[in-house]
Short mmCIF file of C-alpha atoms in Angstrom, two decimals:
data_model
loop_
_atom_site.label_atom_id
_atom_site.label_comp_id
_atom_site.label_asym_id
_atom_site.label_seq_id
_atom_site.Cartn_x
_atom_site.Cartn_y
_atom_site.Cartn_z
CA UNK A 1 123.38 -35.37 -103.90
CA UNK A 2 123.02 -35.43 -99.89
CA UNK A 3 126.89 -36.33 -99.68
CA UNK A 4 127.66 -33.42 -101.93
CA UNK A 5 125.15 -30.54 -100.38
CA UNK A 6 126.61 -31.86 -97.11
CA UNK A 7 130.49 -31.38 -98.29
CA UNK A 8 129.44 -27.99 -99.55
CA UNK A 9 127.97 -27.04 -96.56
CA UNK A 10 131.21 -28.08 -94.83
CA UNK A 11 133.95 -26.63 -97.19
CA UNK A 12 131.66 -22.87 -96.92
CA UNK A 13 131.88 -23.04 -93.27
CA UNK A 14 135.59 -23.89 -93.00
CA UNK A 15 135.94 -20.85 -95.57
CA UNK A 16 134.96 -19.10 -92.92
CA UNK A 17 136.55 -20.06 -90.06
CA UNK A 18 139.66 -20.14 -92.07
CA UNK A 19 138.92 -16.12 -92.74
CA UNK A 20 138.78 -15.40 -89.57
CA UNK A 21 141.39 -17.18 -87.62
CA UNK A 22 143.39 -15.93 -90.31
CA UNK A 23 142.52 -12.02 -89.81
CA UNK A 24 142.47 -12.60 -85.91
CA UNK A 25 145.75 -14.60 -86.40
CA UNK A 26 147.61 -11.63 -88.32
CA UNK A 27 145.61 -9.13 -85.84
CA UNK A 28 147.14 -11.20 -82.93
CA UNK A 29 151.14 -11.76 -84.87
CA UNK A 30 151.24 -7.99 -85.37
CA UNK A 31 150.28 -6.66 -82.08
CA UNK A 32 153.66 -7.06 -80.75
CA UNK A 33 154.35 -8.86 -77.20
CA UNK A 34 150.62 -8.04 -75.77
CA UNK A 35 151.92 -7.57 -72.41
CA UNK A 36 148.52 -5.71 -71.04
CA UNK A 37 147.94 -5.92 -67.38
CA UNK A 38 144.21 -6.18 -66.10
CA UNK A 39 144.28 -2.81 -65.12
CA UNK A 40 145.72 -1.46 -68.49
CA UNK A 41 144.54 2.23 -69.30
CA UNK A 42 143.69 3.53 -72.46
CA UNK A 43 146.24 5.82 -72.57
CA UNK A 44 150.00 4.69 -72.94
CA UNK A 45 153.43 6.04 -74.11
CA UNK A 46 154.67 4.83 -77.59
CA UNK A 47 157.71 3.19 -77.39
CA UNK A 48 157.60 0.73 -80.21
CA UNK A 49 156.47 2.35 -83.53
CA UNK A 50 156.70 5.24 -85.88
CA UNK A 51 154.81 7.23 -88.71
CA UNK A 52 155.42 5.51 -92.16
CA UNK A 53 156.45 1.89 -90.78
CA UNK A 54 155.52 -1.05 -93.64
CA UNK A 55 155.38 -4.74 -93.05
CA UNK A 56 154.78 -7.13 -95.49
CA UNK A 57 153.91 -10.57 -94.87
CA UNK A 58 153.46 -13.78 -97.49
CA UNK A 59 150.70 -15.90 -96.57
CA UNK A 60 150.08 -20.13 -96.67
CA UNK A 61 148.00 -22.26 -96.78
CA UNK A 62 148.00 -26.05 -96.29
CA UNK A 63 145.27 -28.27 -97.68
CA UNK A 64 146.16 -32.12 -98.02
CA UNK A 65 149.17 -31.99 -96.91
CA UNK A 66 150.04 -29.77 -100.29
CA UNK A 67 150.92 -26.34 -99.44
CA UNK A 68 149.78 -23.43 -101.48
CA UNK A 69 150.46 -19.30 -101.33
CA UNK A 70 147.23 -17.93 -99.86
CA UNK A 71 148.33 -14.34 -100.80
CA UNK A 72 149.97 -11.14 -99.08
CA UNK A 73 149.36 -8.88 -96.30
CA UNK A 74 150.70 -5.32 -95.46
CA UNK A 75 150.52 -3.14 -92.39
CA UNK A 76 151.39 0.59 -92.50
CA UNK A 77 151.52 3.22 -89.87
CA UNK A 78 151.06 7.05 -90.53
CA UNK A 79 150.23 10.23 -88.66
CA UNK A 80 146.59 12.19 -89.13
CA UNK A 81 144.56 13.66 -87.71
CA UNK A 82 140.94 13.02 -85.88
CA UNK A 83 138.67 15.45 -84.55
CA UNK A 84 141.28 18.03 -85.32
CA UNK A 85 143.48 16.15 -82.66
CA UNK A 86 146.98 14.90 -84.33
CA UNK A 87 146.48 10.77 -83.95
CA UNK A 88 147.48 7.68 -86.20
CA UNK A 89 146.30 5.54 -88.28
CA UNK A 90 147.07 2.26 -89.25
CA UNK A 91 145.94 -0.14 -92.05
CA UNK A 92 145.55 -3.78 -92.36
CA UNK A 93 145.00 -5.21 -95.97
CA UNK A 94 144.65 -9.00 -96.45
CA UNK A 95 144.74 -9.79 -100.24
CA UNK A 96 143.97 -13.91 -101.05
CA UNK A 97 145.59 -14.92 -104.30
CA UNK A 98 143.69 -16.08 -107.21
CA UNK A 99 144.63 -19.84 -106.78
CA UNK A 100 143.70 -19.65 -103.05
CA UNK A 101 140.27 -18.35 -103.84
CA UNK A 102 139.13 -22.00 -104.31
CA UNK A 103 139.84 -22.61 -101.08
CA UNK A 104 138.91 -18.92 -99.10
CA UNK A 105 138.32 -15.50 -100.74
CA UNK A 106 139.91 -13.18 -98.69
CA UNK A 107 139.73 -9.37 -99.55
CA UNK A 108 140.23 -7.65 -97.00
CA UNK A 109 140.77 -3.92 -95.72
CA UNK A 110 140.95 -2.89 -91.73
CA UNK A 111 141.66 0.37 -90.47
CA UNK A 112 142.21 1.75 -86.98
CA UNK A 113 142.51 5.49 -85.81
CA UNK A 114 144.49 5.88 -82.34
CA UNK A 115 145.35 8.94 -80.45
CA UNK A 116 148.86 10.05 -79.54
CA UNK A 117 148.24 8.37 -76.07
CA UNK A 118 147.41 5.49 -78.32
CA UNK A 119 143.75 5.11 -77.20
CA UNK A 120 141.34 3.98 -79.77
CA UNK A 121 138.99 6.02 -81.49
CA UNK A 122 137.60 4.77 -84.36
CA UNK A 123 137.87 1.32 -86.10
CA UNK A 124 136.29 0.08 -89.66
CA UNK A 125 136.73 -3.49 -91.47
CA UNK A 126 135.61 -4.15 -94.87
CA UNK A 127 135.42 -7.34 -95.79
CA UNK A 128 134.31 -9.32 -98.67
CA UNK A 129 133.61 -13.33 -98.86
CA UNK A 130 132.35 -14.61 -102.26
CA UNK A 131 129.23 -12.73 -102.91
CA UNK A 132 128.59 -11.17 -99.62
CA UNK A 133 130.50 -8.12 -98.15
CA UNK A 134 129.67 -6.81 -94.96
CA UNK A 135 131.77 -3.27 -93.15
CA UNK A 136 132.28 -3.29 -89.16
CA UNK A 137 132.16 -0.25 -87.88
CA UNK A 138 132.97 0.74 -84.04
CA UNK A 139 133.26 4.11 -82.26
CA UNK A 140 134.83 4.66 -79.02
CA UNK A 141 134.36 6.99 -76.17
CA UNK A 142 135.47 7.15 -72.21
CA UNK A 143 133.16 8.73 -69.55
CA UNK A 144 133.49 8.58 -65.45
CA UNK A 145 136.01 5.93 -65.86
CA UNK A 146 134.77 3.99 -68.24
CA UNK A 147 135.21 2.62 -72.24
CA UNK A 148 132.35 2.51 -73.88
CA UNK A 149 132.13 1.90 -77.61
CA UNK A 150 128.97 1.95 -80.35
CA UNK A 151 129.31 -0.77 -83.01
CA UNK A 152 127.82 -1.50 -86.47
CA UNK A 153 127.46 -4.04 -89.14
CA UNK A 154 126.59 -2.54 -92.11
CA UNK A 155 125.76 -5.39 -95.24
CA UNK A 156 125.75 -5.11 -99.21
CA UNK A 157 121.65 -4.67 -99.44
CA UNK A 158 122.24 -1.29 -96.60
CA UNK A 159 120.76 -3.32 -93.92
CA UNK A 160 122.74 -3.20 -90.52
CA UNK A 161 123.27 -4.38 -86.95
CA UNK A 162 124.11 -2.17 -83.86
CA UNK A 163 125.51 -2.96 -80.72
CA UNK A 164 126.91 -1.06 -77.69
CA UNK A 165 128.84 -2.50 -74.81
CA UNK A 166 131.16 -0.91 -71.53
CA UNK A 167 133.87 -2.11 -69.61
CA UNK A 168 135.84 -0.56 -66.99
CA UNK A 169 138.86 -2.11 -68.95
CA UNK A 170 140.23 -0.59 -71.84
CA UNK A 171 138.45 -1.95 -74.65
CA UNK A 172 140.46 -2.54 -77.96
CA UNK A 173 139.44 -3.41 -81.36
CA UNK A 174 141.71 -5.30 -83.87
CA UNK A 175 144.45 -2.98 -84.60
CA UNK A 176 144.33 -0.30 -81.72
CA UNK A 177 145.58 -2.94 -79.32
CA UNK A 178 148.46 -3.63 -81.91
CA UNK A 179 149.52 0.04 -80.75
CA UNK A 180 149.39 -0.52 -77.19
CA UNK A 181 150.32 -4.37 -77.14
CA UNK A 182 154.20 -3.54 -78.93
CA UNK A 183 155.16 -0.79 -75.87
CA UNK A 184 155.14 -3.01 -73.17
CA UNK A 185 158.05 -4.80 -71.58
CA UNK A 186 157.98 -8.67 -71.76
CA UNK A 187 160.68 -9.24 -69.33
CA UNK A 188 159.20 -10.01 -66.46
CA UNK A 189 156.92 -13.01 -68.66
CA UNK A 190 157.30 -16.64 -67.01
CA UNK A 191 156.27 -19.76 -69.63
CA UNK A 192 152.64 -20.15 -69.28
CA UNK A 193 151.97 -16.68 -68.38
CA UNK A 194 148.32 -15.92 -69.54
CA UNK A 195 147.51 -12.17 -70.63
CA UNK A 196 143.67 -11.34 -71.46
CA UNK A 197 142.05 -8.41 -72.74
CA UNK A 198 138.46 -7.26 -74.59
CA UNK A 199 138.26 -7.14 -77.94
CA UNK A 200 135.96 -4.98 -79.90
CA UNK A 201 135.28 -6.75 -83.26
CA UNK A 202 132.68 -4.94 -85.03
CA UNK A 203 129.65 -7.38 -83.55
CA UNK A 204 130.61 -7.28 -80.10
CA UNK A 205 133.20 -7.39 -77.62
CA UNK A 206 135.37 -10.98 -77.27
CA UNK A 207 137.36 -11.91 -74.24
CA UNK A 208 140.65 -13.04 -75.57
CA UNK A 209 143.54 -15.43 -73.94
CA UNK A 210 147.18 -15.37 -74.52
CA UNK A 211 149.68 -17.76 -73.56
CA UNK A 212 153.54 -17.02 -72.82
CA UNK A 213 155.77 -19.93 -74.49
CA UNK A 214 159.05 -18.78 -74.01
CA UNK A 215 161.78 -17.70 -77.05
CA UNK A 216 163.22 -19.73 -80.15
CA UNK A 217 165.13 -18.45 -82.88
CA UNK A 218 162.86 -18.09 -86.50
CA UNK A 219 164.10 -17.89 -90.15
CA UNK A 220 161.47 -15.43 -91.87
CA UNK A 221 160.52 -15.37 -95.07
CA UNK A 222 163.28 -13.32 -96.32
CA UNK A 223 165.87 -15.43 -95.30
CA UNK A 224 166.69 -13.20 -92.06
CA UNK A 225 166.65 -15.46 -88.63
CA UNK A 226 165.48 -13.59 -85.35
CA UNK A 227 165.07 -14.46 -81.90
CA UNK A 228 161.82 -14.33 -80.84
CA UNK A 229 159.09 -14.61 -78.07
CA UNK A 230 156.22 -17.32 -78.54
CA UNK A 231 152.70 -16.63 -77.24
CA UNK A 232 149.74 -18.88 -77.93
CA UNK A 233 145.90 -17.33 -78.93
CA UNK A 234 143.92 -19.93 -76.89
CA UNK A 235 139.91 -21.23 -76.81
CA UNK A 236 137.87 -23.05 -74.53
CA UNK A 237 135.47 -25.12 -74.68
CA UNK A 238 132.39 -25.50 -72.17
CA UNK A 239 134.07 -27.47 -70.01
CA UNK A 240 136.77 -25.29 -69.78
CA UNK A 241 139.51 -27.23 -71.89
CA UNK A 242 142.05 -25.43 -73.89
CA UNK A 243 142.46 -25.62 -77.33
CA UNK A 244 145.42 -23.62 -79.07
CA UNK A 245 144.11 -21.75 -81.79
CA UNK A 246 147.24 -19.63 -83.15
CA UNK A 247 151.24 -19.84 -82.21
CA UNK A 248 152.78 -16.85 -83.29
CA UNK A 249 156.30 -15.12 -83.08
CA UNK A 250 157.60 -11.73 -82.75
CA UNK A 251 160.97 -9.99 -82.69
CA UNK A 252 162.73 -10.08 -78.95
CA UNK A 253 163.92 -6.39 -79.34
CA UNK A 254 161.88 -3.12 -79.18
CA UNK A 255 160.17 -3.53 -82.12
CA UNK A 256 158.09 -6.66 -81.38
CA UNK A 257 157.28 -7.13 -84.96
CA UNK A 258 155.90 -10.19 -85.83
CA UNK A 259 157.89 -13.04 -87.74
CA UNK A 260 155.81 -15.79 -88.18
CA UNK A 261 152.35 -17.27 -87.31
CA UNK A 262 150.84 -20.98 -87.24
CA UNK A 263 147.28 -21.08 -87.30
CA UNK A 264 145.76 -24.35 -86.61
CA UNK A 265 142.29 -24.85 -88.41
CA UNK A 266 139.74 -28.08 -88.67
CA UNK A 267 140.46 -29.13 -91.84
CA UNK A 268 144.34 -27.64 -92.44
CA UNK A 269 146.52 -25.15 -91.52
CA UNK A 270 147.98 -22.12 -92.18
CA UNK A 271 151.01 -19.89 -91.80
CA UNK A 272 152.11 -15.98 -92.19
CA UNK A 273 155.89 -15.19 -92.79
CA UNK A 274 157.41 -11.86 -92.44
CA UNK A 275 158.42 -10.75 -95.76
CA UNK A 276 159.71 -7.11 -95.64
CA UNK A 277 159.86 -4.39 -93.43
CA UNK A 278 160.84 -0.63 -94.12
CA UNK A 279 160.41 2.02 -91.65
CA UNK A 280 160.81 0.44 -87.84
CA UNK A 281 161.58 2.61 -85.35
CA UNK A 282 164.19 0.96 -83.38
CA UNK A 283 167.55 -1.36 -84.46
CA UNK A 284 166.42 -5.19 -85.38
CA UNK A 285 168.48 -6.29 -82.29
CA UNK A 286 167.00 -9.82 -82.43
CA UNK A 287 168.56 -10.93 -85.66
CA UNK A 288 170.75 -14.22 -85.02
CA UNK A 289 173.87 -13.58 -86.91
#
């Protein structure tokens, strides 16, 4: 009975970690090439997307060597308003598949609403794991120079968690930085280029390291190979050692949509593949013909 409680205990926190590398790790593939300098302002021309783009992604998952669909994802982009100020918003849903609910339940809905200057205003994540559901909430606001943004946990039983937290930075939460992250010019990168950037997720506000790799040509999941740029999602421990957490690949042209993502967990792994996509802005230039 020990042996078993203890696997138990084991497989429920994987299921965890496995949720949340996986929404970081599709939060990370689809905000573009994340070129955001230190000194980044909230404000920034859109050069990348338009109202009414869809991406659909197919998602894996690999336990014992035995791979097994984990279920879909979608991202759409359309205009609204906020405030009575025209602005966007975009939505994240994460669907798990029946047969990957042994392993994780993932139901999942994230939305973002951004300016036209792309600067974040308002962010919300629902999110439900077996029996428990919890909604992150954040709210942001900018004031003598500064970001500052109010955030929330709300659970099932109505009982909640607040935060607030500044930064002289722009702060982002999980999708507004996909916004600013896909306008920027990678260039300029040089391999092991490191980009870092705060992260609003709900709870509080994460520091977060990427890694420049360099390009390689990917065959998505609908058959369609594209040259892409490689960036890394990095940790570290206390004594300051790297671990690579996510390797993920997006479209070399002015898109930067994302193509494919690794995510390495402790007890598997698991991938994202770029399914569809109907409504991009610019040409798919990076398809290898």
């Amino acid at each position: 009975m020990k042996t078993r409680r203890k696997k138990n205990e084991i497989i429920r926190t994987g299921v965890v970690n496995v949720r949340r590398k996986l929404i970081i790790g599709l939060v990370v593939l689809m905000t573009g090439a994340f070129a955001l300098p230190a000194s980044a302002q909230c404000e920034a021309k859109n050069d990348a997307f338009q109202t009414g783009e869809h991406v659909m992604y197919d998602l894996y998952f690999n336990w014992k060597f035995v791979w097994v669909k984990a279920g879909l994802a979608s991202l759409t982009t359309n205009a609204t308003t906020y405030h009575s100020e025209p602005a966007f918003r975009i939505n994240l849903l994460a669907l798990g598949s029946k047969r990957a609910d042994f392993f994780f339940k993932m139901r999942d809905t994230l939305t973002c609403v951004i300016g036209e200057k792309l600067e974040p205003r308002y962010f919300r994540k629902g999110a439900e794991e077996g029996k428990r559901y919890t909604v992150d909430e954040a709210w942001f606001s900018y004031k003598d120079g500064l970001c500052f943004v109010n955030q929330k946990r709300t659970y099932r039983d109505g009982n909640f968690d607040e935060a607030v937290a500044s930064d002289s930075r722009c702060i982002y939460d999980m999708l507004s930085i996909l916004a600013q992250a896909r306008s920027y010019d990678p260039a300029d990168y040089k391999i092991g280029d490191k980009i870092k950037f705060p992260m609003a997720t709900g709870r509080k506000v994460e520091e977060q390291t990427l890694i420049y790799r360099g390009k390689e040509n990917v065959k998505a999941e609908n058959g369609t190979t594209y040259r892409c740029l490689i960036f890394s999602l990095v940790e570290y421990d206390k004594k300051g050692k790297e671990k690579e957490v996510i390797t993920f690949f997006i479209t070399d042209d002015l898109n930067h949509l994302p193509v494919r993502l690794d995510l390495y967990l402790n007890f598997g792994s698991a991938k994202a593949f770029l399914n569809d996509v109907r409504g991009n802005r610019h040409p798919l230039t990076s398809i290898v013909k």
